[in-house]
Tab-separated table of C-alpha atoms and ligand atoms in Angstrom:
chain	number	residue	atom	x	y	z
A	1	UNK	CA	94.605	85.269	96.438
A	2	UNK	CA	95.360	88.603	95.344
A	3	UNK	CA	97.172	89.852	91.979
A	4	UNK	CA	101.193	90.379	91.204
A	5	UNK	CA	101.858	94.169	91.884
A	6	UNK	CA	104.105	96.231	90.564
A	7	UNK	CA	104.717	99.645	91.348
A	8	UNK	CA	106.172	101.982	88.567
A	9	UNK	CA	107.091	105.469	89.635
A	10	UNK	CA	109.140	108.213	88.035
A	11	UNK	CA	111.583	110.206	90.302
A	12	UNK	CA	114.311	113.152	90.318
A	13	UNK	CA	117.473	111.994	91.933
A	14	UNK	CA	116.497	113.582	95.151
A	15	UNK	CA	113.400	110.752	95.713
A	16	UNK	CA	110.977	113.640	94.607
A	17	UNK	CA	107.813	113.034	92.267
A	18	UNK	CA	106.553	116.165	92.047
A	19	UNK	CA	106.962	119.629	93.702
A	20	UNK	CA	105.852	121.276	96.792
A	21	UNK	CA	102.149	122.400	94.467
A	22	UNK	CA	101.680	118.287	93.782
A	23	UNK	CA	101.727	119.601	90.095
A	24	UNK	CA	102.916	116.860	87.540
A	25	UNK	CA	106.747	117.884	86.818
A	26	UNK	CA	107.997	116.079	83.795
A	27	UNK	CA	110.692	113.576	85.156
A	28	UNK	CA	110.155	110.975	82.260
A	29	UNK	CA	111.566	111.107	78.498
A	30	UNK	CA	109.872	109.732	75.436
A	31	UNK	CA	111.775	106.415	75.835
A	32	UNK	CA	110.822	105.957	79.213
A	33	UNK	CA	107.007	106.750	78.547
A	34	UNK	CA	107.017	104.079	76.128
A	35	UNK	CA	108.370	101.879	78.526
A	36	UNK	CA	105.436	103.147	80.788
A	37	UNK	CA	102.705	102.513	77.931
A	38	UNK	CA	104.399	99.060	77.578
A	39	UNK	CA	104.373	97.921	80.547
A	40	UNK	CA	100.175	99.245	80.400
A	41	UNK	CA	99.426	97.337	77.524
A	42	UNK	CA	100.469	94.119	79.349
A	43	UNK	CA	98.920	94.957	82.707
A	44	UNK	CA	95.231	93.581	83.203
A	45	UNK	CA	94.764	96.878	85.615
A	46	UNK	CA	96.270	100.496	86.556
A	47	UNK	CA	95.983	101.761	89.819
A	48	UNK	CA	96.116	105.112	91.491
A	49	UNK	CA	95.158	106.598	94.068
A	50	UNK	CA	92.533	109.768	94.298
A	51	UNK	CA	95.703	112.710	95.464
A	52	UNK	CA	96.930	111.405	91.988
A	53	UNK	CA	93.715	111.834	90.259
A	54	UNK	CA	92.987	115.095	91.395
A	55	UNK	CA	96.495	116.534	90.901
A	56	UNK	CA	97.494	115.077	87.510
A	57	UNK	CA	93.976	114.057	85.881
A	58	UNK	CA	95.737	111.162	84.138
A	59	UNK	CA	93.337	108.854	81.479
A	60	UNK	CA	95.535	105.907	82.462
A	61	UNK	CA	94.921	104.165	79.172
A	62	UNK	CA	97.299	102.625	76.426
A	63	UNK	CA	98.729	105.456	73.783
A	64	UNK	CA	99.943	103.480	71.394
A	65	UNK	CA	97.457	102.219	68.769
A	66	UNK	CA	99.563	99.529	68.125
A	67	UNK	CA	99.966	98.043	71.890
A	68	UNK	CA	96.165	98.531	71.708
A	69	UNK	CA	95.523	96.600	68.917
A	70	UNK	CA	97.668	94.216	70.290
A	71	UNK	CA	95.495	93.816	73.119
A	72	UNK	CA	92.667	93.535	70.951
A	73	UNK	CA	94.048	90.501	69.143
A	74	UNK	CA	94.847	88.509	72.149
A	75	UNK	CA	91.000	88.785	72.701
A	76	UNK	CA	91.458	91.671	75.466
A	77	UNK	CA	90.324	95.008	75.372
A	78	UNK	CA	92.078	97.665	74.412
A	79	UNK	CA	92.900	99.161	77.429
A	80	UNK	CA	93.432	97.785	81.066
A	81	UNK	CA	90.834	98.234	83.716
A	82	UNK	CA	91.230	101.561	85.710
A	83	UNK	CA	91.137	101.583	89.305
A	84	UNK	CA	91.235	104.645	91.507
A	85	UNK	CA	91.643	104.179	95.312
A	86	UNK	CA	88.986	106.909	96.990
A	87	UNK	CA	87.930	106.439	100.363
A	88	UNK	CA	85.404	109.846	100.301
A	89	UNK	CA	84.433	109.523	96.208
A	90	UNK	CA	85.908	112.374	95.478
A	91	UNK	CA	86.443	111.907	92.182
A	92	UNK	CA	85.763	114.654	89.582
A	93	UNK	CA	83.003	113.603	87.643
A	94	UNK	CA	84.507	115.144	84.867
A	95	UNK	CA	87.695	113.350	85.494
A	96	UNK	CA	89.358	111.283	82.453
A	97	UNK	CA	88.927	107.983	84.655
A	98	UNK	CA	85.563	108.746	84.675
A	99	UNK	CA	84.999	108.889	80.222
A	100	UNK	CA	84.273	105.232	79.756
A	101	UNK	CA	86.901	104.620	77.324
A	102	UNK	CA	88.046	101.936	79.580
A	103	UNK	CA	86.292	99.680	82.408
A	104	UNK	CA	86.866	101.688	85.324
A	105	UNK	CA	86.495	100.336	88.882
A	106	UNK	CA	86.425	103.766	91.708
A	107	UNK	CA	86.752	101.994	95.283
A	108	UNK	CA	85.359	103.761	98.134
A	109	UNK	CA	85.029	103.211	101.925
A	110	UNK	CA	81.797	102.665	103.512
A	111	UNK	CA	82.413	106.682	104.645
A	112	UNK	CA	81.794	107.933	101.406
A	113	UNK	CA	78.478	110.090	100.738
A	114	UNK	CA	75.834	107.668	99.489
A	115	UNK	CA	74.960	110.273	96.959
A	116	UNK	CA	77.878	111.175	95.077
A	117	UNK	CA	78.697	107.091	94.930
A	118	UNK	CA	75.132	107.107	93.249
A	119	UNK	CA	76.247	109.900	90.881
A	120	UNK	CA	79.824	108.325	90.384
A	121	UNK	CA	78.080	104.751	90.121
A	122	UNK	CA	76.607	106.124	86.649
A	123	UNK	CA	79.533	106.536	84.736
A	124	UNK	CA	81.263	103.361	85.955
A	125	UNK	CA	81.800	100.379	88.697
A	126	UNK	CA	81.852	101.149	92.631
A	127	UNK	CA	83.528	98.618	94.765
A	128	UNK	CA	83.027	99.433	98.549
A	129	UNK	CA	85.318	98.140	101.192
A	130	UNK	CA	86.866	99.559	104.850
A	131	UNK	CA	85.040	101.882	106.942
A	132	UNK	CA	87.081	105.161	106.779
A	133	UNK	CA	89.559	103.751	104.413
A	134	UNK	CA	89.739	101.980	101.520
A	135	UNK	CA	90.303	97.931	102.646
A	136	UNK	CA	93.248	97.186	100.052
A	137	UNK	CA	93.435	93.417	101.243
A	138	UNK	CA	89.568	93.635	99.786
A	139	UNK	CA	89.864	95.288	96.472
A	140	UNK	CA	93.194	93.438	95.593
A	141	UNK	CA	90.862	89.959	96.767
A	142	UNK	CA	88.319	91.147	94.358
A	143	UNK	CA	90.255	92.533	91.677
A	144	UNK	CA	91.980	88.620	91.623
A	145	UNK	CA	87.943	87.434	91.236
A	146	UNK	CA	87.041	89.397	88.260
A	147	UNK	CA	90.502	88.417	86.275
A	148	UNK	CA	93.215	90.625	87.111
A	149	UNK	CA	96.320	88.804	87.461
A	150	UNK	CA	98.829	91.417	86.727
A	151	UNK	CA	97.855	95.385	88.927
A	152	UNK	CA	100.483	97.890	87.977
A	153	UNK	CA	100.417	100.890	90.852
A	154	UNK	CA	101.121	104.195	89.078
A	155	UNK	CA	101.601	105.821	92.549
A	156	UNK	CA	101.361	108.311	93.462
A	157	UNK	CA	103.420	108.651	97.184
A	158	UNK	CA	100.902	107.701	100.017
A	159	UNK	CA	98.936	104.723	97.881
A	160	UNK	CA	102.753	103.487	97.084
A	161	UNK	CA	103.132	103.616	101.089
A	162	UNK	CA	99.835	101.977	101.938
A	163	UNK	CA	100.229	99.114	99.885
A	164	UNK	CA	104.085	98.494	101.211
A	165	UNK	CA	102.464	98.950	104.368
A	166	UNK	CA	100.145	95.717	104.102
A	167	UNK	CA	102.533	93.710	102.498
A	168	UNK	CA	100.830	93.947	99.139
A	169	UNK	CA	103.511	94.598	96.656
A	170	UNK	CA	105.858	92.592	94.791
A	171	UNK	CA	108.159	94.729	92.844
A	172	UNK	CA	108.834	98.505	92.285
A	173	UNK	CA	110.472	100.231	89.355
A	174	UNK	CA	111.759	103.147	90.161
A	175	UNK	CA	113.112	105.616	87.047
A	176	UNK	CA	115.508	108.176	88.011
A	177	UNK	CA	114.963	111.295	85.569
A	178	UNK	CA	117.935	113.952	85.318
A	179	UNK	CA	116.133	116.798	87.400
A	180	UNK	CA	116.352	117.832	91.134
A	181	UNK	CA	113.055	118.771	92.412
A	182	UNK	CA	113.676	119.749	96.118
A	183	UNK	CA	111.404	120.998	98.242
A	184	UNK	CA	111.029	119.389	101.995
A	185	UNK	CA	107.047	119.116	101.218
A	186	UNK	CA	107.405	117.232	97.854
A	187	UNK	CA	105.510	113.799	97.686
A	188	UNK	CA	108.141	111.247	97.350
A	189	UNK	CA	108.449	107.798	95.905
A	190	UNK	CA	106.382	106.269	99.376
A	191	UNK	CA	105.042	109.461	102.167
A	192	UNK	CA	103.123	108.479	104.775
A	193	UNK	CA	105.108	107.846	108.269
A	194	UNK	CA	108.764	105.742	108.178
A	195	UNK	CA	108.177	101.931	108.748
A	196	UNK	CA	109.518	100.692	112.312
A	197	UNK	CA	111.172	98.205	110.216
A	198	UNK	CA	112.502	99.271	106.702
A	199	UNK	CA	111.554	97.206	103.848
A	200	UNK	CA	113.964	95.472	102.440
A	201	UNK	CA	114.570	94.953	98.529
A	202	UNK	CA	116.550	92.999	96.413
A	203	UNK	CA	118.034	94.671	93.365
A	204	UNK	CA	116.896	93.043	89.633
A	205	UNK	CA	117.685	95.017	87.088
A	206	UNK	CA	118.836	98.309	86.042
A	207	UNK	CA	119.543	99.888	82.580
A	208	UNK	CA	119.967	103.068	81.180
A	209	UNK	CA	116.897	104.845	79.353
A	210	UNK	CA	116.861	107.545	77.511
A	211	UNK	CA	118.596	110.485	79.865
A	212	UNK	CA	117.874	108.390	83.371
A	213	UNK	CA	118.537	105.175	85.080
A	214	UNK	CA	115.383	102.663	85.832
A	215	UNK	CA	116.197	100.476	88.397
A	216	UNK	CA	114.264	97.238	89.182
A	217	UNK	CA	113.416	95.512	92.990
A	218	UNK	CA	111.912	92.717	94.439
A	219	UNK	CA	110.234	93.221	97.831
A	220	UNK	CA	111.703	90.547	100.131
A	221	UNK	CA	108.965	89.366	102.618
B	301	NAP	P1	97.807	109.328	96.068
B	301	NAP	O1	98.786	108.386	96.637
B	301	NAP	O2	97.571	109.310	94.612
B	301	NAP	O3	96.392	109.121	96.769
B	301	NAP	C1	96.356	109.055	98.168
B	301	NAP	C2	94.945	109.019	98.675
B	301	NAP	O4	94.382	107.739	98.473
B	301	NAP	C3	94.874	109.237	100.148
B	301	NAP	O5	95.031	110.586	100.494
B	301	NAP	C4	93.504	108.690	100.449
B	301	NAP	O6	92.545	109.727	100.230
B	301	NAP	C5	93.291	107.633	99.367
B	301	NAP	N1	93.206	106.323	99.988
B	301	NAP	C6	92.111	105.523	99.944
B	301	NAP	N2	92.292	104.408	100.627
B	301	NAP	C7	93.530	104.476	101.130
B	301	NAP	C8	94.279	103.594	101.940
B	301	NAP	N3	93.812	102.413	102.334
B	301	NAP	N4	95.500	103.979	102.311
B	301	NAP	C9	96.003	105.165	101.902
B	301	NAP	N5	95.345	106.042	101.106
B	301	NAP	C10	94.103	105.692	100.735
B	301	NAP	O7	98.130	110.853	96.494
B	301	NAP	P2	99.451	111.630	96.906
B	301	NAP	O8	100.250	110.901	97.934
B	301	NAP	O9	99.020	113.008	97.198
B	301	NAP	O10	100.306	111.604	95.582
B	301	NAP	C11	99.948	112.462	94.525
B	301	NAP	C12	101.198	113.146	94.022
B	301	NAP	O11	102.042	112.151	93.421
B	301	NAP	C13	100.907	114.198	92.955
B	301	NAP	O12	101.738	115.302	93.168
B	301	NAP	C14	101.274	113.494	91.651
B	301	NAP	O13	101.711	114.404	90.676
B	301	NAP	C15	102.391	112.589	92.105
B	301	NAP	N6	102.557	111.395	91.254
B	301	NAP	C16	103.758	111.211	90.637
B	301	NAP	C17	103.977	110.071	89.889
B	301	NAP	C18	105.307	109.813	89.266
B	301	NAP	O14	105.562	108.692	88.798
B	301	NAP	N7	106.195	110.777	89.210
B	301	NAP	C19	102.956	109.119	89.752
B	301	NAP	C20	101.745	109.350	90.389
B	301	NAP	C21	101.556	110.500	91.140
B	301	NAP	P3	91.064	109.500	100.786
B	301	NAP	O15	91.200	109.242	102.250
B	301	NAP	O16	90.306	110.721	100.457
B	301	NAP	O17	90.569	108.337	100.055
């Protein structure tokens, strides 16, 4: 048993999420991040993976007070549980994952150094799994066990790819901002190398917000 997934991702029309320096570029407007924050508040987790961590330090939590609160009343806490997909435990110990404001779940491989799990271990939960790589079959598996029913993906490009990869994901919203990025080297909405087989989708909604376009898809398996 494993979790619904959902991967939300904010693009320029030309498929790009960022620029060639994996700096964040702002795609999104105010009405889509509060889309974004909504779609937070109702998620049990947020996951990312560590190339999104270290680029964009994001804190993954709620913003709004009142979709916190919200949580709080329906006997949840305020914020989802953050997971961060990190094979070596490279994450910054400084990192805004890492501040406790939120249960926070780092998954590592059985590569990482024993030490800095120890270190990272401190300031929250280490789930191990795969021996070079994160097993994402395993953390989704155990994720299920401790309660998660709903895992929203907030990319970025080669997470997005390994999870389509194993079959793991069930829908992707994709919001089209009104920028061109460019750049041959830009991360894009799924890196990693082109499936033999493209996956197939089935449109399910699009709508206009704010300045872009969010469009809605079901994986077909
Ligand atoms: P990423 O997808 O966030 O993280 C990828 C890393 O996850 C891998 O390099 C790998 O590093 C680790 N990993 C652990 N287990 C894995 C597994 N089983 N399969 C694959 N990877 C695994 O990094 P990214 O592709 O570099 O994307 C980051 C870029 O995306 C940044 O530029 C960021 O700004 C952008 N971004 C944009 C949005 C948006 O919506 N516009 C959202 C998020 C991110 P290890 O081997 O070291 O573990």
């Amino acid at each position: 048993m494993r979790p619904f997934v959902f991967i939300n991702v904010a693009s320029s029309v030309d498929g790009k999420i960022s620029n060639e320096r994996r700096v964040q570029v702002r795609i999104s407007c105010e009405d889509d991040f509060r889309r974004v924050d909504e779609l937070r508040a109702k998620s049990d987790a947020i996951m990312v993976g560590i190339g999104t961590v270290l680029s964009d330090n994001p804190s993954l939590n709620v913003k709004s007070q009142e979709l916190r609160m919200a949580r709080l009343r329906d006997g949840r806490e305020q914020n989802p549980i953050r997971v961060v997909v990190d094979s070596m435990c490279r994450v910054p110990l400084n990192a805004k994952v890492l501040d406790k404001s939120a249960r926070t779940i780092v998954a590592v491989s059985e590569s990482a150094d024993m030490e800095r799990v120890e270190k990272v271990g401190k300031l929250c939960e280490v789930f191990i799994s795969g021996k070079r790589k994160v097993d994402l079959k395993a953390l989704l598996k155990y994720l299920y066990s401790i309660g998660v029913r709903i895992l929203m993906v907030e990319g970025g490009a080669t997470l997005n790819w390994a999870l389509l990869r194993e079959n793991l994901v069930d829908e992707i919203y994709v919001y089209y901002g009104d920028i061109i990025i460019g750049g041959a080297n830009s991360p894009t909405v799924v890196d990693g190398e082109s499936f033999e087989n493209p996956i197939k989708l089935e449109l399910i909604g699009f709508e206009r917000v704010g300045r872009g376009v969010l469009t809605r898809w079901r994986v077909l398996k």
